Each structure stands twice: as structure tokens, then as C-alpha cells.
Amino acid sequence: MPPCRQPKSLFDLACSEISIYVAKTIREADSEEKLSNLYKFFQSMPRLVIETLYYWVVRSGFLFIKIETDVNDQVLLDDHCDFISRMLRIILQPNMRNIEQNFTT
């Protein structure tokens, strides 16, 4: 009998759901007003929450980018630069102190 997988913690589930919602909202935003409201929402959050969500939102955002192995990195950046810059503009807040993350795990 295979070993049971540990259930995800409530913390992981919450961060995952919030980050997917935020990345999807940024990708589908058709006006600057929606992005501005999302930026204000993140501004109102405590610093530690924003620093925690940074990793999750960036990771979820990159899941929306379809990466093909035979495509040059420059082509990828050219095609998705607007989305990446909007995502970072929303999630990076002036009150953040520590955003060192390892995205390889």
C-alpha cells in the first residue's frame, strides 16, 4: 500500500487560492482602475502578509505563461513583458523589506 500523502496545510491552501485569484485578475484586467484597486488592496495588507504572498503570486503568475522549450528567452519576455511588469507592480510594495525567494523548489 503506498504511503499516504500529507494533506496540505491551511496556510498553503489559502496562499495558493489567493495567489491564483490575484494572478488571474491581473492577467484579465481590462482597465487601469482594476489594477489600481488591487494595488490599494495590497497596500492595506500587513508587511509580513505581502512578503509571504509575493512568492505565491509570482509563482502563480508564471503558471499562466505558456513556456515552450524551443522558444528563446527573449521571445518569451517580449510576449509576456506587460503581464510580468503589471504583476510585479502590484505585488511589490514600498513597505516590503525582505523578498529573497528561491523559485527553484
PDB file of N, CA and C in Angstrom:
ATOM      1  N   MET A   1       0.849  -1.177   0.000  1.00  0.00           N
ATOM      2  CA  MET A   1       0.000   0.000   0.000  1.00  0.00           C
ATOM      3  C   MET A   1       0.894   1.239   0.000  1.00  0.00           C
ATOM      4  N   PRO A   2       0.648   2.185  -0.928  1.00  0.00           N
ATOM      5  CA  PRO A   2       1.506   3.384  -0.982  1.00  0.00           C
ATOM      6  C   PRO A   2       1.291   4.265   0.246  1.00  0.00           C
ATOM      7  N   PRO A   3       2.325   4.979   0.617  1.00  0.00           N
ATOM      8  CA  PRO A   3       2.182   5.862   1.783  1.00  0.00           C
ATOM      9  C   PRO A   3       1.189   6.981   1.489  1.00  0.00           C
ATOM     10  N   CYS A   4       0.494   7.377   2.501  1.00  0.00           N
ATOM     11  CA  CYS A   4      -0.487   8.466   2.357  1.00  0.00           C
ATOM     12  C   CYS A   4       0.232   9.794   2.208  1.00  0.00           C
ATOM     13  N   ARG A   5      -0.271  10.599   1.307  1.00  0.00           N
ATOM     14  CA  ARG A   5       0.279  11.950   1.161  1.00  0.00           C
ATOM     15  C   ARG A   5      -0.251  12.821   2.284  1.00  0.00           C
ATOM     16  N   GLN A   6       0.617  13.644   2.797  1.00  0.00           N
ATOM     17  CA  GLN A   6       0.199  14.562   3.839  1.00  0.00           C
ATOM     18  C   GLN A   6      -0.742  15.612   3.247  1.00  0.00           C
ATOM     19  N   PRO A   7      -1.820  15.908   3.928  1.00  0.00           N
ATOM     20  CA  PRO A   7      -2.706  16.953   3.408  1.00  0.00           C
ATOM     21  C   PRO A   7      -2.010  18.311   3.470  1.00  0.00           C
ATOM     22  N   LYS A   8      -2.351  19.150   2.518  1.00  0.00           N
ATOM     23  CA  LYS A   8      -1.757  20.491   2.520  1.00  0.00           C
ATOM     24  C   LYS A   8      -2.290  21.272   3.712  1.00  0.00           C
ATOM     25  N   SER A   9      -1.435  22.113   4.233  1.00  0.00           N
ATOM     26  CA  SER A   9      -1.847  22.908   5.380  1.00  0.00           C
ATOM     27  C   SER A   9      -2.813  24.003   4.939  1.00  0.00           C
ATOM     28  N   LEU A  10      -3.551  24.510   5.883  1.00  0.00           N
ATOM     29  CA  LEU A  10      -4.483  25.595   5.595  1.00  0.00           C
ATOM     30  C   LEU A  10      -3.736  26.813   5.072  1.00  0.00           C
ATOM     31  N   PHE A  11      -2.531  27.045   5.582  1.00  0.00           N
ATOM     32  CA  PHE A  11      -1.693  28.150   5.123  1.00  0.00           C
ATOM     33  C   PHE A  11      -1.397  28.015   3.627  1.00  0.00           C
ATOM     34  N   ASP A  12      -0.956  26.819   3.212  1.00  0.00           N
ATOM     35  CA  ASP A  12      -0.638  26.585   1.799  1.00  0.00           C
ATOM     36  C   ASP A  12      -1.870  26.737   0.918  1.00  0.00           C
ATOM     37  N   LEU A  13      -2.986  26.201   1.365  1.00  0.00           N
ATOM     38  CA  LEU A  13      -4.221  26.304   0.580  1.00  0.00           C
ATOM     39  C   LEU A  13      -4.667  27.758   0.430  1.00  0.00           C
ATOM     40  N   ALA A  14      -4.590  28.520   1.512  1.00  0.00           N
ATOM     41  CA  ALA A  14      -5.009  29.920   1.459  1.00  0.00           C
ATOM     42  C   ALA A  14      -4.102  30.731   0.540  1.00  0.00           C
ATOM     43  N   CYS A  15      -2.801  30.565   0.695  1.00  0.00           N
ATOM     44  CA  CYS A  15      -1.860  31.308  -0.151  1.00  0.00           C
ATOM     45  C   CYS A  15      -2.031  30.929  -1.614  1.00  0.00           C
ATOM     46  N   SER A  16      -2.247  29.660  -1.870  1.00  0.00           N
ATOM     47  CA  SER A  16      -2.426  29.196  -3.240  1.00  0.00           C
ATOM     48  C   SER A  16      -3.674  29.792  -3.877  1.00  0.00           C
ATOM     49  N   GLU A  17      -4.781  29.751  -3.166  1.00  0.00           N
ATOM     50  CA  GLU A  17      -6.038  30.274  -3.707  1.00  0.00           C
ATOM     51  C   GLU A  17      -5.970  31.787  -3.936  1.00  0.00           C
ATOM     52  N   ILE A  18      -5.421  32.509  -2.977  1.00  0.00           N
ATOM     53  CA  ILE A  18      -5.308  33.965  -3.115  1.00  0.00           C
ATOM     54  C   ILE A  18      -4.400  34.315  -4.284  1.00  0.00           C
ATOM     55  N   SER A  19      -3.280  33.630  -4.382  1.00  0.00           N
ATOM     56  CA  SER A  19      -2.318  33.964  -5.435  1.00  0.00           C
ATOM     57  C   SER A  19      -2.873  33.645  -6.824  1.00  0.00           C
ATOM     58  N   ILE A  20      -3.598  32.553  -6.965  1.00  0.00           N
ATOM     59  CA  ILE A  20      -4.200  32.229  -8.261  1.00  0.00           C
ATOM     60  C   ILE A  20      -5.232  33.284  -8.627  1.00  0.00           C
ATOM     61  N   TYR A  21      -6.033  33.695  -7.666  1.00  0.00           N
ATOM     62  CA  TYR A  21      -7.031  34.744  -7.923  1.00  0.00           C
ATOM     63  C   TYR A  21      -6.361  36.047  -8.347  1.00  0.00           C
ATOM     64  N   VAL A  22      -5.310  36.440  -7.639  1.00  0.00           N
ATOM     65  CA  VAL A  22      -4.620  37.690  -7.948  1.00  0.00           C
ATOM     66  C   VAL A  22      -3.976  37.630  -9.332  1.00  0.00           C
ATOM     67  N   ALA A  23      -3.290  36.541  -9.635  1.00  0.00           N
ATOM     68  CA  ALA A  23      -2.644  36.411 -10.947  1.00  0.00           C
ATOM     69  C   ALA A  23      -3.675  36.411 -12.072  1.00  0.00           C
ATOM     70  N   LYS A  24      -4.794  35.731 -11.865  1.00  0.00           N
ATOM     71  CA  LYS A  24      -5.844  35.693 -12.882  1.00  0.00           C
ATOM     72  C   LYS A  24      -6.470  37.080 -13.062  1.00  0.00           C
ATOM     73  N   THR A  25      -6.662  37.791 -11.964  1.00  0.00           N
ATOM     74  CA  THR A  25      -7.224  39.138 -12.036  1.00  0.00           C
ATOM     75  C   THR A  25      -6.283  40.081 -12.774  1.00  0.00           C
ATOM     76  N   ILE A  26      -4.988  39.979 -12.501  1.00  0.00           N
ATOM     77  CA  ILE A  26      -4.009  40.828 -13.190  1.00  0.00           C
ATOM     78  C   ILE A  26      -3.993  40.508 -14.681  1.00  0.00           C
ATOM     79  N   ARG A  27      -4.017  39.237 -15.004  1.00  0.00           N
ATOM     80  CA  ARG A  27      -3.970  38.832 -16.416  1.00  0.00           C
ATOM     81  C   ARG A  27      -5.203  39.295 -17.177  1.00  0.00           C
ATOM     82  N   GLU A  28      -6.374  39.232 -16.539  1.00  0.00           N
ATOM     83  CA  GLU A  28      -7.627  39.557 -17.219  1.00  0.00           C
ATOM     84  C   GLU A  28      -8.065  41.006 -17.039  1.00  0.00           C
ATOM     85  N   ALA A  29      -7.281  41.800 -16.315  1.00  0.00           N
ATOM     86  CA  ALA A  29      -7.668  43.200 -16.066  1.00  0.00           C
ATOM     87  C   ALA A  29      -7.718  43.967 -17.384  1.00  0.00           C
ATOM     88  N   ASP A  30      -8.863  44.575 -17.631  1.00  0.00           N
ATOM     89  CA  ASP A  30      -9.025  45.326 -18.873  1.00  0.00           C
ATOM     90  C   ASP A  30      -8.973  46.833 -18.652  1.00  0.00           C
ATOM     91  N   SER A  31      -8.789  47.239 -17.408  1.00  0.00           N
ATOM     92  CA  SER A  31      -8.684  48.673 -17.140  1.00  0.00           C
ATOM     93  C   SER A  31      -7.643  48.924 -16.055  1.00  0.00           C
ATOM     94  N   GLU A  32      -7.119  50.110 -16.082  1.00  0.00           N
ATOM     95  CA  GLU A  32      -6.124  50.507 -15.082  1.00  0.00           C
ATOM     96  C   GLU A  32      -6.767  50.649 -13.702  1.00  0.00           C
ATOM     97  N   GLU A  33      -8.070  50.895 -13.678  1.00  0.00           N
ATOM     98  CA  GLU A  33      -8.786  51.039 -12.404  1.00  0.00           C
ATOM     99  C   GLU A  33      -8.770  49.730 -11.606  1.00  0.00           C
ATOM    100  N   LYS A  34      -8.953  48.600 -12.273  1.00  0.00           N
ATOM    101  CA  LYS A  34      -8.919  47.310 -11.585  1.00  0.00           C
ATOM    102  C   LYS A  34      -7.543  47.039 -10.995  1.00  0.00           C
ATOM    103  N   LEU A  35      -6.509  47.369 -11.753  1.00  0.00           N
ATOM    104  CA  LEU A  35      -5.147  47.186 -11.249  1.00  0.00           C
ATOM    105  C   LEU A  35      -4.860  48.120 -10.083  1.00  0.00           C
ATOM    106  N   SER A  36      -5.389  49.333 -10.166  1.00  0.00           N
ATOM    107  CA  SER A  36      -5.208  50.294  -9.092  1.00  0.00           C
ATOM    108  C   SER A  36      -5.891  49.820  -7.804  1.00  0.00           C
ATOM    109  N   ASN A  37      -7.083  49.257  -7.935  1.00  0.00           N
ATOM    110  CA  ASN A  37      -7.786  48.731  -6.761  1.00  0.00           C
ATOM    111  C   ASN A  37      -7.041  47.565  -6.143  1.00  0.00           C
ATOM    112  N   LEU A  38      -6.469  46.722  -6.974  1.00  0.00           N
ATOM    113  CA  LEU A  38      -5.694  45.595  -6.470  1.00  0.00           C
ATOM    114  C   LEU A  38      -4.423  46.083  -5.766  1.00  0.00           C
ATOM    115  N   TYR A  39      -3.790  47.113  -6.334  1.00  0.00           N
ATOM    116  CA  TYR A  39      -2.609  47.697  -5.698  1.00  0.00           C
ATOM    117  C   TYR A  39      -2.969  48.267  -4.323  1.00  0.00           C
ATOM    118  N   LYS A  40      -4.094  48.964  -4.238  1.00  0.00           N
ATOM    119  CA  LYS A  40      -4.532  49.530  -2.951  1.00  0.00           C
ATOM    120  C   LYS A  40      -4.846  48.423  -1.945  1.00  0.00           C
ATOM    121  N   PHE A  41      -5.405  47.330  -2.439  1.00  0.00           N
ATOM    122  CA  PHE A  41      -5.688  46.187  -1.571  1.00  0.00           C
ATOM    123  C   PHE A  41      -4.399  45.663  -0.949  1.00  0.00           C
ATOM    124  N   PHE A  42      -3.364  45.513  -1.755  1.00  0.00           N
ATOM    125  CA  PHE A  42      -2.085  45.034  -1.228  1.00  0.00           C
ATOM    126  C   PHE A  42      -1.421  46.067  -0.329  1.00  0.00           C
ATOM    127  N   GLN A  43      -1.636  47.338  -0.605  1.00  0.00           N
ATOM    128  CA  GLN A  43      -1.081  48.389   0.257  1.00  0.00           C
ATOM    129  C   GLN A  43      -1.675  48.318   1.652  1.00  0.00           C
ATOM    130  N   SER A  44      -2.925  47.897   1.750  1.00  0.00           N
ATOM    131  CA  SER A  44      -3.585  47.854   3.054  1.00  0.00           C
ATOM    132  C   SER A  44      -3.205  46.621   3.877  1.00  0.00           C
ATOM    133  N   MET A  45      -2.507  45.676   3.277  1.00  0.00           N
ATOM    134  CA  MET A  45      -2.112  44.455   3.986  1.00  0.00           C
ATOM    135  C   MET A  45      -0.879  44.688   4.842  1.00  0.00           C
ATOM    136  N   PRO A  46      -0.749  43.917   5.914  1.00  0.00           N
ATOM    137  CA  PRO A  46       0.480  43.992   6.721  1.00  0.00           C
ATOM    138  C   PRO A  46       1.698  43.527   5.911  1.00  0.00           C
ATOM    139  N   ARG A  47       2.839  44.058   6.255  1.00  0.00           N
ATOM    140  CA  ARG A  47       4.082  43.784   5.539  1.00  0.00           C
ATOM    141  C   ARG A  47       4.390  42.292   5.458  1.00  0.00           C
ATOM    142  N   LEU A  48       4.241  41.578   6.545  1.00  0.00           N
ATOM    143  CA  LEU A  48       4.585  40.153   6.546  1.00  0.00           C
ATOM    144  C   LEU A  48       3.667  39.340   5.633  1.00  0.00           C
ATOM    145  N   VAL A  49       2.428  39.734   5.523  1.00  0.00           N
ATOM    146  CA  VAL A  49       1.498  39.037   4.631  1.00  0.00           C
ATOM    147  C   VAL A  49       1.910  39.266   3.181  1.00  0.00           C
ATOM    148  N   ILE A  50       2.258  40.500   2.846  1.00  0.00           N
ATOM    149  CA  ILE A  50       2.674  40.818   1.476  1.00  0.00           C
ATOM    150  C   ILE A  50       3.956  40.066   1.122  1.00  0.00           C
ATOM    151  N   GLU A  51       4.897  40.046   2.050  1.00  0.00           N
ATOM    152  CA  GLU A  51       6.154  39.350   1.788  1.00  0.00           C
ATOM    153  C   GLU A  51       5.928  37.852   1.603  1.00  0.00           C
ATOM    154  N   THR A  52       4.977  37.301   2.306  1.00  0.00           N
ATOM    155  CA  THR A  52       4.654  35.880   2.144  1.00  0.00           C
ATOM    156  C   THR A  52       3.958  35.637   0.817  1.00  0.00           C
ATOM    157  N   LEU A  53       3.010  36.488   0.462  1.00  0.00           N
ATOM    158  CA  LEU A  53       2.252  36.304  -0.774  1.00  0.00           C
ATOM    159  C   LEU A  53       3.068  36.594  -2.026  1.00  0.00           C
ATOM    160  N   TYR A  54       4.141  37.358  -1.898  1.00  0.00           N
ATOM    161  CA  TYR A  54       4.976  37.690  -3.060  1.00  0.00           C
ATOM    162  C   TYR A  54       5.379  36.428  -3.812  1.00  0.00           C
ATOM    163  N   TYR A  55       5.943  35.474  -3.091  1.00  0.00           N
ATOM    164  CA  TYR A  55       6.400  34.221  -3.703  1.00  0.00           C
ATOM    165  C   TYR A  55       5.245  33.498  -4.389  1.00  0.00           C
ATOM    166  N   TRP A  56       4.122  33.421  -3.713  1.00  0.00           N
ATOM    167  CA  TRP A  56       2.974  32.683  -4.234  1.00  0.00           C
ATOM    168  C   TRP A  56       2.388  33.354  -5.477  1.00  0.00           C
ATOM    169  N   VAL A  57       2.270  34.677  -5.453  1.00  0.00           N
ATOM    170  CA  VAL A  57       1.672  35.390  -6.599  1.00  0.00           C
ATOM    171  C   VAL A  57       2.579  35.295  -7.820  1.00  0.00           C
ATOM    172  N   VAL A  58       3.872  35.492  -7.636  1.00  0.00           N
ATOM    173  CA  VAL A  58       4.794  35.403  -8.769  1.00  0.00           C
ATOM    174  C   VAL A  58       4.779  33.990  -9.348  1.00  0.00           C
ATOM    175  N   ARG A  59       4.794  33.009  -8.497  1.00  0.00           N
ATOM    176  CA  ARG A  59       4.760  31.617  -8.957  1.00  0.00           C
ATOM    177  C   ARG A  59       3.458  31.309  -9.708  1.00  0.00           C
ATOM    178  N   SER A  60       2.342  31.763  -9.185  1.00  0.00           N
ATOM    179  CA  SER A  60       1.057  31.557  -9.875  1.00  0.00           C
ATOM    180  C   SER A  60       1.005  32.311 -11.186  1.00  0.00           C
ATOM    181  N   GLY A  61       1.570  33.502 -11.206  1.00  0.00           N
ATOM    182  CA  GLY A  61       1.589  34.284 -12.437  1.00  0.00           C
ATOM    183  C   GLY A  61       2.356  33.591 -13.541  1.00  0.00           C
ATOM    184  N   PHE A  62       3.469  32.981 -13.194  1.00  0.00           N
ATOM    185  CA  PHE A  62       4.256  32.278 -14.205  1.00  0.00           C
ATOM    186  C   PHE A  62       3.577  31.004 -14.683  1.00  0.00           C
ATOM    187  N   LEU A  63       2.650  30.479 -13.915  1.00  0.00           N
ATOM    188  CA  LEU A  63       1.894  29.317 -14.382  1.00  0.00           C
ATOM    189  C   LEU A  63       0.965  29.679 -15.544  1.00  0.00           C
ATOM    190  N   PHE A  64       0.579  30.945 -15.632  1.00  0.00           N
ATOM    191  CA  PHE A  64      -0.281  31.393 -16.722  1.00  0.00           C
ATOM    192  C   PHE A  64       0.485  31.616 -18.021  1.00  0.00           C
ATOM    193  N   ILE A  65       1.795  31.680 -17.928  1.00  0.00           N
ATOM    194  CA  ILE A  65       2.615  31.881 -19.121  1.00  0.00           C
ATOM    195  C   ILE A  65       2.958  30.517 -19.692  1.00  0.00           C
ATOM    196  N   LYS A  66       2.555  30.292 -20.890  1.00  0.00           N
ATOM    197  CA  LYS A  66       2.847  29.009 -21.536  1.00  0.00           C
ATOM    198  C   LYS A  66       4.270  29.058 -22.102  1.00  0.00           C
ATOM    199  N   ILE A  67       5.131  28.233 -21.556  1.00  0.00           N
ATOM    200  CA  ILE A  67       6.533  28.224 -21.951  1.00  0.00           C
ATOM    201  C   ILE A  67       6.781  27.030 -22.862  1.00  0.00           C
ATOM    202  N   GLU A  68       7.333  27.322 -24.005  1.00  0.00           N
ATOM    203  CA  GLU A  68       7.717  26.256 -24.928  1.00  0.00           C
ATOM    204  C   GLU A  68       9.236  26.104 -24.865  1.00  0.00           C
ATOM    205  N   THR A  69       9.691  24.882 -24.874  1.00  0.00           N
ATOM    206  CA  THR A  69      11.128  24.625 -24.676  1.00  0.00           C
ATOM    207  C   THR A  69      11.984  25.119 -25.829  1.00  0.00           C
ATOM    208  N   ASP A  70      11.420  25.217 -27.026  1.00  0.00           N
ATOM    209  CA  ASP A  70      12.229  25.640 -28.172  1.00  0.00           C
ATOM    210  C   ASP A  70      12.190  27.152 -28.412  1.00  0.00           C
ATOM    211  N   VAL A  71      11.585  27.903 -27.499  1.00  0.00           N
ATOM    212  CA  VAL A  71      11.466  29.354 -27.662  1.00  0.00           C
ATOM    213  C   VAL A  71      12.593  30.042 -26.896  1.00  0.00           C
ATOM    214  N   ASN A  72      13.166  31.026 -27.518  1.00  0.00           N
ATOM    215  CA  ASN A  72      14.221  31.823 -26.909  1.00  0.00           C
ATOM    216  C   ASN A  72      13.652  32.617 -25.733  1.00  0.00           C
ATOM    217  N   ASP A  73      14.464  32.843 -24.699  1.00  0.00           N
ATOM    218  CA  ASP A  73      14.013  33.602 -23.530  1.00  0.00           C
ATOM    219  C   ASP A  73      13.586  35.010 -23.901  1.00  0.00           C
ATOM    220  N   GLN A  74      14.259  35.633 -24.846  1.00  0.00           N
ATOM    221  CA  GLN A  74      13.914  36.997 -25.246  1.00  0.00           C
ATOM    222  C   GLN A  74      12.516  37.053 -25.858  1.00  0.00           C
ATOM    223  N   VAL A  75      12.162  36.050 -26.637  1.00  0.00           N
ATOM    224  CA  VAL A  75      10.820  35.989 -27.223  1.00  0.00           C
ATOM    225  C   VAL A  75       9.780  35.844 -26.123  1.00  0.00           C
ATOM    226  N   LEU A  76      10.079  35.023 -25.133  1.00  0.00           N
ATOM    227  CA  LEU A  76       9.179  34.834 -24.003  1.00  0.00           C
ATOM    228  C   LEU A  76       8.961  36.139 -23.255  1.00  0.00           C
ATOM    229  N   LEU A  77      10.053  36.858 -22.993  1.00  0.00           N
ATOM    230  CA  LEU A  77       9.934  38.135 -22.289  1.00  0.00           C
ATOM    231  C   LEU A  77       9.183  39.166 -23.124  1.00  0.00           C
ATOM    232  N   ASP A  78       9.447  39.206 -24.423  1.00  0.00           N
ATOM    233  CA  ASP A  78       8.747  40.151 -25.284  1.00  0.00           C
ATOM    234  C   ASP A  78       7.247  39.891 -25.302  1.00  0.00           C
ATOM    235  N   ASP A  79       6.857  38.624 -25.332  1.00  0.00           N
ATOM    236  CA  ASP A  79       5.445  38.272 -25.400  1.00  0.00           C
ATOM    237  C   ASP A  79       4.699  38.524 -24.093  1.00  0.00           C
ATOM    238  N   HIS A  80       5.384  38.394 -22.978  1.00  0.00           N
ATOM    239  CA  HIS A  80       4.711  38.458 -21.679  1.00  0.00           C
ATOM    240  C   HIS A  80       5.216  39.578 -20.772  1.00  0.00           C
ATOM    241  N   CYS A  81       5.963  40.503 -21.323  1.00  0.00           N
ATOM    242  CA  CYS A  81       6.568  41.562 -20.518  1.00  0.00           C
ATOM    243  C   CYS A  81       5.514  42.423 -19.813  1.00  0.00           C
ATOM    244  N   ASP A  82       4.443  42.761 -20.494  1.00  0.00           N
ATOM    245  CA  ASP A  82       3.404  43.585 -19.877  1.00  0.00           C
ATOM    246  C   ASP A  82       2.781  42.892 -18.673  1.00  0.00           C
ATOM    247  N   PHE A  83       2.472  41.619 -18.834  1.00  0.00           N
ATOM    248  CA  PHE A  83       1.869  40.872 -17.733  1.00  0.00           C
ATOM    249  C   PHE A  83       2.820  40.778 -16.552  1.00  0.00           C
ATOM    250  N   ILE A  84       4.089  40.478 -16.814  1.00  0.00           N
ATOM    251  CA  ILE A  84       5.071  40.356 -15.740  1.00  0.00           C
ATOM    252  C   ILE A  84       5.268  41.692 -15.027  1.00  0.00           C
ATOM    253  N   SER A  85       5.342  42.773 -15.772  1.00  0.00           N
ATOM    254  CA  SER A  85       5.542  44.081 -15.136  1.00  0.00           C
ATOM    255  C   SER A  85       4.309  44.499 -14.339  1.00  0.00           C
ATOM    256  N   ARG A  86       3.103  44.200 -14.841  1.00  0.00           N
ATOM    257  CA  ARG A  86       1.887  44.517 -14.069  1.00  0.00           C
ATOM    258  C   ARG A  86       1.849  43.709 -12.780  1.00  0.00           C
ATOM    259  N   MET A  87       2.222  42.442 -12.872  1.00  0.00           N
ATOM    260  CA  MET A  87       2.215  41.579 -11.697  1.00  0.00           C
ATOM    261  C   MET A  87       3.196  42.098 -10.642  1.00  0.00           C
ATOM    262  N   LEU A  88       4.401  42.448 -11.057  1.00  0.00           N
ATOM    263  CA  LEU A  88       5.395  42.948 -10.104  1.00  0.00           C
ATOM    264  C   LEU A  88       5.022  44.321  -9.566  1.00  0.00           C
ATOM    265  N   ARG A  89       4.396  45.151 -10.400  1.00  0.00           N
ATOM    266  CA  ARG A  89       3.966  46.470  -9.936  1.00  0.00           C
ATOM    267  C   ARG A  89       2.910  46.346  -8.841  1.00  0.00           C
ATOM    268  N   ILE A  90       2.053  45.340  -8.931  1.00  0.00           N
ATOM    269  CA  ILE A  90       1.013  45.140  -7.929  1.00  0.00           C
ATOM    270  C   ILE A  90       1.593  44.570  -6.641  1.00  0.00           C
ATOM    271  N   ILE A  91       2.397  43.534  -6.766  1.00  0.00           N
ATOM    272  CA  ILE A  91       2.830  42.790  -5.581  1.00  0.00           C
ATOM    273  C   ILE A  91       3.995  43.451  -4.844  1.00  0.00           C
ATOM    274  N   LEU A  92       4.853  44.174  -5.538  1.00  0.00           N
ATOM    275  CA  LEU A  92       5.969  44.842  -4.858  1.00  0.00           C
ATOM    276  C   LEU A  92       5.467  46.135  -4.222  1.00  0.00           C
ATOM    277  N   GLN A  93       5.532  46.193  -2.930  1.00  0.00           N
ATOM    278  CA  GLN A  93       5.033  47.338  -2.180  1.00  0.00           C
ATOM    279  C   GLN A  93       6.185  48.065  -1.496  1.00  0.00           C
ATOM    280  N   PRO A  94       6.046  49.374  -1.289  1.00  0.00           N
ATOM    281  CA  PRO A  94       7.137  50.149  -0.673  1.00  0.00           C
ATOM    282  C   PRO A  94       7.511  49.694   0.733  1.00  0.00           C
ATOM    283  N   ASN A  95       6.582  49.102   1.469  1.00  0.00           N
ATOM    284  CA  ASN A  95       6.901  48.724   2.851  1.00  0.00           C
ATOM    285  C   ASN A  95       7.526  47.339   2.981  1.00  0.00           C
ATOM    286  N   MET A  96       7.805  46.677   1.861  1.00  0.00           N
ATOM    287  CA  MET A  96       8.440  45.357   1.912  1.00  0.00           C
ATOM    288  C   MET A  96       9.916  45.497   2.259  1.00  0.00           C
ATOM    289  N   ARG A  97      10.404  44.606   3.097  1.00  0.00           N
ATOM    290  CA  ARG A  97      11.807  44.659   3.496  1.00  0.00           C
ATOM    291  C   ARG A  97      12.604  43.490   2.949  1.00  0.00           C
ATOM    292  N   ASN A  98      11.990  42.320   2.865  1.00  0.00           N
ATOM    293  CA  ASN A  98      12.726  41.120   2.502  1.00  0.00           C
ATOM    294  C   ASN A  98      11.929  40.338   1.462  1.00  0.00           C
ATOM    295  N   ILE A  99      12.495  40.236   0.244  1.00  0.00           N
ATOM    296  CA  ILE A  99      11.803  39.491  -0.797  1.00  0.00           C
ATOM    297  C   ILE A  99      12.698  38.415  -1.419  1.00  0.00           C
ATOM    298  N   GLU A 100      13.705  37.999  -0.695  1.00  0.00           N
ATOM    299  CA  GLU A 100      14.581  36.956  -1.201  1.00  0.00           C
ATOM    300  C   GLU A 100      13.807  35.640  -1.234  1.00  0.00           C
ATOM    301  N   GLN A 101      13.655  35.086  -2.413  1.00  0.00           N
ATOM    302  CA  GLN A 101      12.904  33.846  -2.585  1.00  0.00           C
ATOM    303  C   GLN A 101      13.684  32.906  -3.478  1.00  0.00           C
ATOM    304  N   ASN A 102      13.513  31.631  -3.261  1.00  0.00           N
ATOM    305  CA  ASN A 102      14.106  30.607  -4.106  1.00  0.00           C
ATOM    306  C   ASN A 102      12.972  29.960  -4.914  1.00  0.00           C
ATOM    307  N   PHE A 103      12.892  30.275  -6.194  1.00  0.00           N
ATOM    308  CA  PHE A 103      11.817  29.780  -7.027  1.00  0.00           C
ATOM    309  C   PHE A 103      12.123  28.419  -7.637  1.00  0.00           C
ATOM    310  N   THR A 104      13.231  27.801  -7.263  1.00  0.00           N
ATOM    311  CA  THR A 104      13.580  26.515  -7.857  1.00  0.00           C
ATOM    312  C   THR A 104      12.910  25.352  -7.143  1.00  0.00           C
ATOM    313  N   THR A 105      12.307  25.579  -5.993  1.00  0.00           N
ATOM    314  CA  THR A 105      11.665  24.483  -5.259  1.00  0.00           C
ATOM    315  C   THR A 105      10.211  24.381  -5.579  1.00  0.00           C
TER     316      THR A 105
END
